[in-house]
CSV table of C-alpha atoms and ligand atoms in Angstrom, one decimal:
chain,number,residue,atom,x,y,z
L,7,MET,CA,-25.8,24.2,4.9
L,8,THR,CA,-28.4,24.3,2.1
L,9,VAL,CA,-31.7,24.4,3.5
L,10,LEU,CA,-34.2,22.4,1.2
L,11,PRO,CA,-38.0,22.4,1.1
L,12,ILE,CA,-39.4,19.1,2.8
L,13,LEU,CA,-40.5,17.4,-0.4
L,14,ILE,CA,-37.9,17.0,-3.2
L,15,ALA,CA,-38.3,14.8,-6.4
L,16,LEU,CA,-35.5,13.5,-8.5
L,17,VAL,CA,-36.9,13.0,-11.7
L,18,GLY,CA,-36.0,11.4,-15.1
L,19,GLY,CA,-33.1,9.3,-14.2
L,20,THR,CA,-32.3,5.4,-14.3
L,21,VAL,CA,-33.0,4.5,-10.8
L,22,TYR,CA,-31.1,1.3,-9.3
L,23,VAL,CA,-33.3,0.9,-6.1
L,24,SER,CA,-30.8,-2.2,-5.2
L,25,PRO,CA,-28.2,-3.7,-7.0
L,26,THR,CA,-30.1,-6.9,-7.8
L,27,GLU,CA,-33.5,-5.4,-9.4
L,28,GLU,CA,-34.1,-4.3,-12.8
L,29,PRO,CA,-33.5,-0.5,-13.0
L,30,ILE,CA,-36.4,2.1,-13.4
L,31,ARG,CA,-35.8,4.0,-16.5
L,32,ASN,CA,-37.3,7.6,-16.6
L,33,GLY,CA,-37.9,7.2,-12.6
L,34,VAL,CA,-39.1,9.5,-9.9
L,35,VAL,CA,-37.6,9.4,-6.5
L,36,LEU,CA,-39.8,11.4,-4.1
L,37,ILE,CA,-38.4,12.3,-0.7
L,38,ASN,CA,-40.3,13.6,2.2
L,39,ASP,CA,-38.7,15.0,5.1
L,40,GLY,CA,-35.3,13.1,4.9
L,41,LYS,CA,-36.8,9.7,3.8
L,42,ILE,CA,-37.7,8.1,0.6
L,43,ALA,CA,-41.5,8.6,0.3
L,44,ALA,CA,-41.9,6.9,-3.2
L,45,VAL,CA,-39.9,5.5,-6.2
L,46,GLY,CA,-41.3,4.4,-9.3
L,47,THR,CA,-41.7,5.7,-13.1
L,48,ARG,CA,-43.2,9.0,-13.8
L,49,ALA,CA,-46.5,7.5,-14.5
L,50,GLN,CA,-46.3,5.6,-11.1
L,51,VAL,CA,-45.1,8.5,-8.4
L,52,ARG,CA,-47.5,11.5,-8.3
L,53,ILE,CA,-45.3,14.7,-7.4
L,54,PRO,CA,-47.1,17.1,-5.2
L,55,HIS,CA,-47.6,20.7,-5.7
L,56,GLY,CA,-44.7,22.4,-4.3
L,57,THR,CA,-42.3,19.8,-4.6
L,58,GLN,CA,-38.6,20.7,-5.5
L,59,VAL,CA,-38.0,19.1,-8.8
L,60,LEU,CA,-34.3,18.1,-9.6
L,61,ASP,CA,-33.9,17.2,-13.3
L,62,CYS,CA,-32.0,13.7,-13.4
L,63,SER,CA,-32.4,12.9,-17.3
L,64,GLY,CA,-29.7,11.0,-18.6
L,65,ARG,CA,-28.3,10.3,-14.7
L,66,THR,CA,-28.3,7.4,-12.8
L,67,ILE,CA,-29.6,7.4,-9.2
L,68,THR,CA,-28.4,4.6,-6.7
L,69,ALA,CA,-28.4,4.6,-2.7
L,70,GLY,CA,-25.7,6.6,-1.2
L,71,PHE,CA,-22.0,4.7,-1.2
L,72,TRP,CA,-20.2,3.3,2.0
L,73,ASN,CA,-16.5,3.4,2.1
L,74,SER,CA,-15.9,0.7,4.7
L,75,HIS,CA,-12.1,1.4,5.4
L,76,VAL,CA,-11.1,4.9,6.0
L,77,HIS,CA,-9.0,6.9,8.6
L,78,PHE,CA,-9.2,10.1,10.0
L,79,THR,CA,-5.4,10.2,10.8
L,80,GLU,CA,-4.2,12.9,8.5
L,81,ARG,CA,-2.8,15.9,9.9
L,82,LYS,CA,-5.5,17.9,8.8
L,83,TRP,CA,-7.9,16.2,11.2
L,84,ILE,CA,-5.8,17.4,14.6
L,85,ASP,CA,-8.0,18.8,17.1
L,86,VAL,CA,-11.4,18.6,15.4
L,87,PRO,CA,-13.2,21.1,17.6
L,88,GLY,CA,-10.5,23.8,16.8
L,89,ILE,CA,-10.9,23.5,12.9
L,90,PRO,CA,-13.4,26.0,11.1
L,91,ALA,CA,-16.5,24.8,9.7
L,92,VAL,CA,-15.2,25.8,6.2
L,93,ASP,CA,-12.2,23.8,6.3
L,94,LEU,CA,-14.0,20.9,7.6
L,95,ASN,CA,-16.7,20.9,4.9
L,96,GLN,CA,-13.7,21.2,2.3
L,97,GLN,CA,-12.0,18.4,3.7
L,98,LEU,CA,-15.2,16.3,3.8
L,99,GLN,CA,-15.9,17.0,0.3
L,100,ASP,CA,-12.7,16.2,-1.1
L,101,MET,CA,-12.6,12.7,0.6
L,102,PHE,CA,-16.3,11.9,0.5
L,103,THR,CA,-19.1,13.7,-0.4
L,104,ARG,CA,-17.8,14.5,-4.1
L,105,TYR,CA,-17.7,10.8,-4.7
L,106,GLY,CA,-21.0,9.8,-3.3
L,107,PHE,CA,-20.0,8.7,0.1
L,108,THR,CA,-22.8,9.1,2.5
L,109,ALA,CA,-21.4,6.5,5.2
L,110,ALA,CA,-17.6,5.6,6.3
L,111,PHE,CA,-16.3,3.3,8.8
L,112,ASP,CA,-13.1,4.5,10.3
L,113,LEU,CA,-10.7,1.6,10.9
L,114,SER,CA,-8.2,3.2,13.5
L,115,SER,CA,-8.0,7.0,14.5
L,116,ILE,CA,-8.2,8.7,17.7
L,117,TRP,CA,-11.7,7.9,18.8
L,118,GLU,CA,-12.3,11.1,20.7
L,119,ASN,CA,-11.3,13.2,18.0
L,120,THR,CA,-13.2,11.3,15.3
L,121,ARG,CA,-16.2,11.4,17.8
L,122,ARG,CA,-16.1,15.3,17.6
L,123,LEU,CA,-16.1,15.1,13.9
L,124,ARG,CA,-19.2,13.0,14.0
L,125,ASP,CA,-20.9,15.3,16.5
L,126,ARG,CA,-20.3,18.4,14.3
L,127,ILE,CA,-21.6,16.5,11.3
L,128,GLU,CA,-24.7,15.3,13.2
L,129,ALA,CA,-25.3,18.5,14.6
L,130,GLY,CA,-25.8,19.8,11.2
L,131,GLU,CA,-23.0,22.3,11.4
L,132,ILE,CA,-20.9,20.7,8.7
L,133,SER,CA,-22.1,18.4,5.8
L,134,GLY,CA,-20.4,14.8,6.0
L,135,PRO,CA,-20.9,11.1,6.0
L,136,ARG,CA,-22.2,8.8,8.5
L,137,ILE,CA,-19.3,8.0,10.6
L,138,TYR,CA,-18.6,4.7,12.3
L,139,SER,CA,-15.3,3.9,14.0
L,140,THR,CA,-13.2,1.3,15.9
L,141,GLY,CA,-11.1,4.0,17.6
L,142,LEU,CA,-7.3,2.9,17.7
L,143,GLY,CA,-6.6,-0.4,16.3
L,144,LEU,CA,-5.2,-3.2,18.7
L,145,LEU,CA,-1.4,-4.1,18.0
L,146,PRO,CA,0.9,-7.0,19.0
L,147,SER,CA,3.4,-6.0,21.6
L,148,ASN,CA,6.6,-4.3,20.5
L,149,PRO,CA,5.2,-3.9,17.0
L,150,GLY,CA,8.2,-1.9,15.7
L,151,LEU,CA,6.3,1.2,14.4
L,152,PRO,CA,8.0,3.9,12.2
L,153,PRO,CA,9.7,6.7,14.2
L,154,ASP,CA,7.8,10.1,14.7
L,155,SER,CA,10.2,11.7,12.0
L,156,ILE,CA,8.6,9.3,9.4
L,157,ILE,CA,5.1,9.8,10.6
L,158,ASN,CA,5.6,13.5,10.4
L,159,PHE,CA,7.0,13.2,6.9
L,160,MET,CA,3.8,11.2,5.9
L,161,GLY,CA,1.6,13.6,7.0
L,162,TRP,CA,0.0,11.6,9.8
L,163,MET,CA,-1.2,12.5,13.5
L,164,LYS,CA,0.9,10.8,16.1
L,165,THR,CA,-1.0,8.3,17.8
L,166,ALA,CA,-0.1,5.5,20.4
L,167,PRO,CA,-2.5,2.7,19.6
L,168,PRO,CA,-2.9,-0.1,22.3
L,169,GLU,CA,-0.3,-3.0,22.2
L,170,VAL,CA,-1.7,-6.3,23.5
L,171,SER,CA,0.5,-9.4,24.5
L,172,ASP,CA,-1.9,-11.8,26.3
L,173,GLU,CA,-5.4,-12.4,27.0
L,174,ALA,CA,-5.9,-10.3,30.0
L,175,GLN,CA,-4.5,-7.2,28.2
L,176,ALA,CA,-6.5,-7.8,25.1
L,177,GLN,CA,-9.7,-8.1,27.3
L,178,ALA,CA,-8.6,-4.6,29.2
L,179,GLU,CA,-8.0,-2.8,25.9
L,180,SER,CA,-10.9,-4.2,24.0
L,181,ARG,CA,-13.3,-3.3,27.0
L,182,LYS,CA,-12.0,0.3,27.4
L,183,LEU,CA,-12.4,0.8,23.5
L,184,LEU,CA,-16.0,-0.4,23.7
L,185,GLU,CA,-16.9,1.4,26.8
L,186,SER,CA,-15.9,4.6,25.2
L,187,GLY,CA,-18.6,3.8,22.8
L,188,VAL,CA,-16.8,2.6,19.4
L,189,ASP,CA,-18.7,0.9,16.8
L,190,GLY,CA,-16.2,-2.1,16.2
L,191,ILE,CA,-12.9,-3.4,17.1
L,192,LYS,CA,-9.8,-3.6,14.6
L,193,LEU,CA,-6.9,-5.5,15.2
L,194,PHE,CA,-3.4,-5.7,13.4
L,195,VAL,CA,-2.7,-9.6,13.3
L,196,SER,CA,1.1,-8.9,12.9
L,197,ALA,CA,3.2,-6.1,12.9
L,198,PRO,CA,6.5,-4.9,11.0
L,199,SER,CA,8.6,-6.4,13.9
L,200,ARG,CA,7.1,-9.5,12.8
L,201,SER,CA,5.3,-9.9,16.4
L,202,SER,CA,1.7,-11.1,16.1
L,203,LEU,CA,-1.5,-11.8,18.1
L,204,GLY,CA,-2.0,-15.4,19.2
L,205,GLU,CA,-5.2,-17.0,18.1
L,206,SER,CA,-6.3,-16.7,21.9
L,207,VAL,CA,-5.8,-13.2,22.1
L,208,ILE,CA,-7.7,-12.7,19.0
L,209,GLN,CA,-10.5,-14.8,20.4
L,210,THR,CA,-10.7,-12.9,23.5
L,211,ILE,CA,-10.9,-9.5,21.4
L,212,VAL,CA,-13.7,-11.0,19.4
L,213,ASN,CA,-15.6,-12.3,22.3
L,214,GLU,CA,-15.5,-8.9,24.0
L,215,ALA,CA,-17.0,-7.4,20.7
L,216,HIS,CA,-19.3,-9.7,19.8
L,217,ARG,CA,-20.7,-9.8,23.2
L,218,LEU,CA,-22.0,-6.1,22.4
L,219,GLY,CA,-22.9,-7.1,18.7
L,220,LYS,CA,-20.0,-5.3,17.1
L,221,PRO,CA,-17.8,-6.2,14.1
L,222,VAL,CA,-14.2,-7.3,14.2
L,223,PHE,CA,-11.9,-6.1,11.5
L,224,VAL,CA,-8.5,-7.7,10.8
L,225,HIS,CA,-5.6,-6.2,9.2
L,226,PRO,CA,-3.6,-9.4,7.6
L,227,ASN,CA,0.1,-9.0,6.0
L,228,SER,CA,-0.2,-12.5,4.6
L,229,GLY,CA,-2.7,-15.8,4.0
L,230,ALA,CA,-1.5,-17.0,7.0
L,231,ASP,CA,-2.7,-13.9,9.2
L,232,VAL,CA,-6.1,-14.2,7.4
L,233,LEU,CA,-6.3,-17.8,8.5
L,234,ALA,CA,-5.3,-16.9,12.4
L,235,ALA,CA,-7.9,-14.0,12.3
L,236,LEU,CA,-10.7,-16.4,11.1
L,237,ARG,CA,-9.6,-19.1,13.6
L,238,GLY,CA,-10.1,-16.4,16.1
L,239,GLY,CA,-13.7,-15.3,14.9
L,240,ALA,CA,-13.0,-12.3,13.1
L,241,ASP,CA,-15.6,-10.8,10.8
L,242,VAL,CA,-14.3,-8.4,8.3
L,243,ILE,CA,-10.6,-8.9,6.4
L,244,ALA,CA,-9.8,-5.3,5.8
L,245,HIS,CA,-7.4,-6.0,3.2
L,246,THR,CA,-6.2,-8.5,0.5
L,247,THR,CA,-2.5,-9.4,1.1
L,248,PRO,CA,-0.7,-9.0,-2.4
L,249,GLN,CA,2.9,-9.7,-1.0
L,250,SER,CA,1.7,-13.1,0.2
L,251,GLY,CA,1.0,-14.9,-3.1
L,252,PRO,CA,-2.4,-16.4,-4.2
L,253,TRP,CA,-4.9,-17.6,-1.3
L,254,ASP,CA,-5.5,-21.4,-1.4
L,255,GLN,CA,-8.6,-23.4,-0.8
L,256,ALA,CA,-7.8,-23.6,2.9
L,257,ILE,CA,-8.1,-19.7,3.1
L,258,LEU,CA,-11.0,-19.4,1.1
L,259,ALA,CA,-12.9,-22.3,2.8
L,260,ALA,CA,-12.1,-20.8,5.9
L,261,MET,CA,-13.5,-17.1,5.0
L,262,LYS,CA,-16.8,-18.8,3.4
L,263,GLU,CA,-17.2,-20.9,6.7
L,264,ARG,CA,-17.0,-18.0,8.9
L,265,ARG,CA,-19.0,-16.1,6.6
L,266,ALA,CA,-16.3,-13.2,6.7
L,267,ALA,CA,-16.4,-10.0,4.6
L,268,LEU,CA,-13.6,-8.9,2.4
L,269,ILE,CA,-12.4,-5.0,1.8
L,270,PRO,CA,-10.3,-5.5,-1.1
L,271,THR,CA,-8.3,-2.2,-1.0
L,272,LEU,CA,-6.7,-2.9,-4.4
L,273,TRP,CA,-5.9,0.6,-5.2
L,274,ILE,CA,-3.5,1.3,-2.1
L,275,TRP,CA,-1.3,-1.6,-3.2
L,276,LYS,CA,-1.0,-0.6,-6.5
L,277,TRP,CA,-0.3,3.2,-5.3
L,278,TYR,CA,2.4,2.1,-2.7
L,279,ALA,CA,4.1,0.2,-5.3
L,280,ARG,CA,4.3,3.0,-7.8
L,281,HIS,CA,8.0,4.0,-7.2
L,282,ASP,CA,8.9,0.2,-8.1
L,283,ARG,CA,9.9,-1.2,-11.4
L,284,ARG,CA,6.8,-1.7,-13.7
L,285,SER,CA,7.3,-5.5,-13.6
L,286,ALA,CA,6.9,-5.3,-9.8
L,287,GLN,CA,4.0,-3.2,-10.1
L,288,ASP,CA,2.5,-5.7,-12.3
L,289,LYS,CA,3.4,-8.5,-9.8
L,290,ILE,CA,1.4,-6.9,-6.9
L,291,VAL,CA,-1.6,-6.0,-9.1
L,292,THR,CA,-2.2,-9.5,-10.6
L,293,SER,CA,-1.7,-11.2,-7.1
L,294,GLU,CA,-4.3,-8.9,-5.4
L,295,VAL,CA,-6.7,-9.1,-8.4
L,296,GLY,CA,-6.4,-12.8,-8.1
L,297,GLN,CA,-7.0,-12.9,-4.6
L,298,LEU,CA,-10.4,-11.0,-5.1
L,299,ARG,CA,-11.1,-13.1,-8.2
L,300,ALA,CA,-11.0,-16.1,-6.1
L,301,TRP,CA,-13.4,-14.7,-3.6
L,302,VAL,CA,-15.8,-13.2,-5.9
L,303,GLN,CA,-15.8,-16.7,-7.6
L,304,ASN,CA,-16.5,-18.4,-4.2
L,305,GLY,CA,-19.6,-16.1,-3.9
L,306,GLY,CA,-18.0,-14.2,-1.0
L,307,THR,CA,-19.3,-10.8,0.6
L,308,ILE,CA,-17.4,-7.8,-0.5
L,309,LEU,CA,-17.3,-4.3,0.8
L,310,PHE,CA,-16.0,-1.3,-0.9
L,311,GLY,CA,-12.9,0.2,0.7
L,312,THR,CA,-9.8,2.2,-0.1
L,313,ASP,CA,-7.9,2.9,3.0
L,314,LEU,CA,-9.0,6.3,2.6
L,315,GLY,CA,-6.6,8.8,4.3
L,316,ALA,CA,-3.5,6.8,3.3
L,317,VAL,CA,-4.2,6.8,-0.3
L,318,ASP,CA,-5.3,9.4,-3.0
L,319,PRO,CA,-8.9,9.9,-2.5
L,320,ASP,CA,-10.3,9.3,-6.0
L,321,PRO,CA,-11.7,5.9,-5.9
L,322,ILE,CA,-11.9,5.4,-9.9
L,323,GLU,CA,-8.8,3.2,-9.7
L,324,GLU,CA,-10.4,0.9,-7.1
L,325,TYR,CA,-13.5,0.5,-9.1
L,326,MET,CA,-11.6,-0.4,-12.4
L,327,LEU,CA,-9.4,-3.1,-10.3
L,328,MET,CA,-12.6,-4.6,-8.9
L,329,THR,CA,-14.0,-4.9,-12.6
L,330,GLN,CA,-10.4,-6.5,-13.5
L,331,ALA,CA,-11.1,-9.2,-10.8
L,332,GLY,CA,-14.3,-9.9,-12.4
L,333,MET,CA,-16.8,-7.9,-10.7
L,334,SER,CA,-19.7,-6.7,-12.6
L,335,PHE,CA,-21.2,-3.1,-12.1
L,336,ARG,CA,-24.0,-4.6,-10.0
L,337,GLN,CA,-21.6,-6.5,-7.8
L,338,ILE,CA,-19.7,-3.5,-7.0
L,339,LEU,CA,-22.6,-1.4,-6.4
L,340,ALA,CA,-23.7,-4.2,-3.8
L,341,SER,CA,-20.1,-3.7,-2.3
L,342,LEU,CA,-20.8,0.0,-2.0
L,343,THR,CA,-24.5,-0.3,-0.8
L,344,THR,CA,-26.3,-3.2,0.6
L,345,ALA,CA,-23.6,-5.6,1.5
L,346,PRO,CA,-22.3,-2.6,4.1
L,347,ALA,CA,-25.8,-1.9,5.1
L,348,GLU,CA,-26.5,-5.6,5.8
L,349,ARG,CA,-22.9,-6.3,7.4
L,350,PHE,CA,-23.1,-3.3,9.8
L,351,GLY,CA,-26.9,-3.7,10.9
L,352,GLN,CA,-28.7,-0.9,8.8
L,353,SER,CA,-30.3,-2.8,6.0
L,354,ASN,CA,-33.5,-1.8,7.0
L,355,THR,CA,-33.1,1.8,6.7
L,356,LEU,CA,-29.8,2.1,4.3
L,357,GLY,CA,-28.3,0.8,1.2
L,358,ARG,CA,-31.6,1.0,-1.0
L,359,ILE,CA,-33.9,3.3,-2.6
L,360,ALA,CA,-37.2,2.0,-1.1
L,361,PRO,CA,-40.1,3.7,0.9
L,362,GLY,CA,-39.4,4.2,4.5
L,363,PHE,CA,-35.6,4.3,3.9
L,364,GLN,CA,-33.2,7.0,4.8
L,365,ALA,CA,-32.8,9.5,1.9
L,366,ASP,CA,-29.1,8.9,1.2
L,367,VAL,CA,-28.8,8.9,-2.5
L,368,VAL,CA,-26.0,9.5,-5.3
L,369,VAL,CA,-27.0,11.2,-8.8
L,370,LEU,CA,-24.4,10.0,-11.2
L,371,LYS,CA,-23.6,11.8,-14.4
L,372,GLY,CA,-23.1,8.7,-16.8
L,373,ASP,CA,-24.0,5.1,-17.0
L,374,PRO,CA,-21.9,3.0,-14.7
L,375,SER,CA,-23.4,-0.1,-16.0
L,376,LYS,CA,-21.6,0.7,-19.3
L,377,ASP,CA,-18.6,2.5,-17.8
L,378,ILE,CA,-17.5,2.0,-14.3
L,379,ARG,CA,-15.7,4.7,-14.1
L,380,SER,CA,-19.0,6.9,-13.9
L,381,LEU,CA,-19.4,5.6,-10.3
L,382,ALA,CA,-16.8,8.5,-9.6
L,383,ASN,CA,-18.7,11.2,-11.4
L,384,VAL,CA,-21.1,12.4,-9.3
L,385,GLN,CA,-23.8,15.2,-9.7
L,386,TYR,CA,-25.5,15.4,-6.4
L,387,THR,CA,-24.9,13.7,-2.9
L,388,LEU,CA,-27.7,13.8,-0.8
L,389,ARG,CA,-28.1,12.5,2.7
L,390,ASP,CA,-31.3,12.4,4.8
L,391,GLY,CA,-32.7,14.3,1.9
L,392,LYS,CA,-30.5,17.1,2.0
L,393,THR,CA,-28.0,18.0,-0.6
L,394,ILE,CA,-24.4,17.4,1.0
L,395,TYR,CA,-22.7,18.1,-2.4
L,396,GLN,CA,-23.4,19.3,-5.8
L,397,VAL,CA,-21.0,19.4,-8.7
L,398,ARG,CA,-20.2,22.9,-9.8
L,399,GLU,CA,-21.4,23.6,-13.5
L,400,PHE,CA,-20.9,26.3,-16.0
L,401,SER,CA,-22.1,29.7,-14.3
L,402,PRO,CA,-24.9,31.4,-16.4
L,403,GLY,CA,-22.5,34.3,-17.4
L,404,GLY,CA,-20.4,31.3,-19.2
L,405,ASN,CA,-17.5,31.3,-17.0
L,406,ARG,CA,-16.2,28.0,-15.8
L,407,VAL,CA,-16.3,27.4,-12.2
L,408,PRO,CA,-13.4,25.4,-11.4
L,409,ILE,CA,-13.9,22.0,-10.5
L,410,LEU,CA,-12.3,21.1,-7.3
L,411,SER,CA,-8.7,19.9,-7.7
L,412,TYR,CA,-6.0,18.6,-5.1
G,12,ZN,ZN1,-6.1,1.0,7.0
C-alpha cells in the first residue's frame, strides 16, 4: 500500500462538497491524517509547507462513492484468507476502486468469508472500500433455486441461504444473523418456485433488525412484492421490477409513507435481457426507467447500486439509464454519496467533503455535470486520505502502460 505523507492537498479542481451546494472552482481540498482539514478556493485555503500536492486542474472532485447493492459471491472470493493480497487488490480494483467506490453494501454473501475480506482491508493489508454486509439473504421455504451445475456455470460460490416459513423461523434465523454481527438483513419476498414470505414473517424479521437499528433490504419480483415488503416495514427496495409493469400510485404512496429508499439496478435488467429480441430489451428498459422516473418525480430517496458481482462491473450504463429516468447529475451524485451515508447512519463522517469528515474522495477526469459518463472516468480514489487507486498514465519514456481491462 502506498504510504503518503500526512498532509495532502488536491489543488485546482472543481470541488462538489455536496450534491446541493454550488461547486468551488479552482478549489483546494486539504487532507490531514486521513480527514478533511479544509476545503475552499485557493485564496481561502493555506497549504502548509511540506504538503504533498496533487494537481487536479481540469478535474472534478467529489466525496467517495457508495455502491449500495453488491455481492461477494463470485468464485474468485472463495476462501478469502487463502487468497494472496495481490489477487485481492486486483479484484477490488476491478470492481470498486477504479470506479471511485469507497463504500459498498453487500446484500447476500457468506458473512464469515466477507468479514475476513473486510478485516484484511481494515488491517491495511489490501486496498478496498468500506464493506457493510447483510450476510446471506433470507428466502421463503422451498425456493426452487437453480441446481449446483448452473451455479457453477454462472461462476458463483455455492451457498445455502436460510429458508423461513413462519414467524418462529424468521425470528430464529434473523437473530442468528444479527448476533453474528451483520450490518443489516436482506430478504427475498418471493422465490423462483413462487413461494413467498407472508407479511407477518416479514414483520418479524423487520422487528428483529430494527431492535438493533439495522436496515432491512428486500428483493422484490413484482409491485405486489414491494407492497408486501413495505407493509412489513422494510426500509430499502433493492431493485426495480421491470417484469411487472408500471408502479401505480398505491405502490408509490406506500413507498413514500414508509420513507423507503430505492436501489434501481437498471443496468442488470438490461444486461440480463441482452439475448432477447431488441423489442423485448426495449420493453424492459422502458419499464424500469418508468418505475425510477415515477419515484424520482415523487421526491423519493435513491441509493446507487448495480448488483455488482452479478453484472459487468463498469457502472457507466447505470449512470446513463438513471439520466434517462430524468435524474440530474446532482441527483445521481446524491445517490452515490449523501443519500447512502444518511440512510446507513454515517452522515456525520461520510458522504460530503467537509472539515472533520473522513477523507474519502474521488477525482474525476472530466466534468460529470456536462457528461454523466465522466462519473466512471476516475483519476484518483482516496479512502481515509490514502490513495487506493490511481489511473496509470503515459510513462515518462512514452510507452503506454495498458489501462486495466477485463
Ligand atoms: Zn443482488
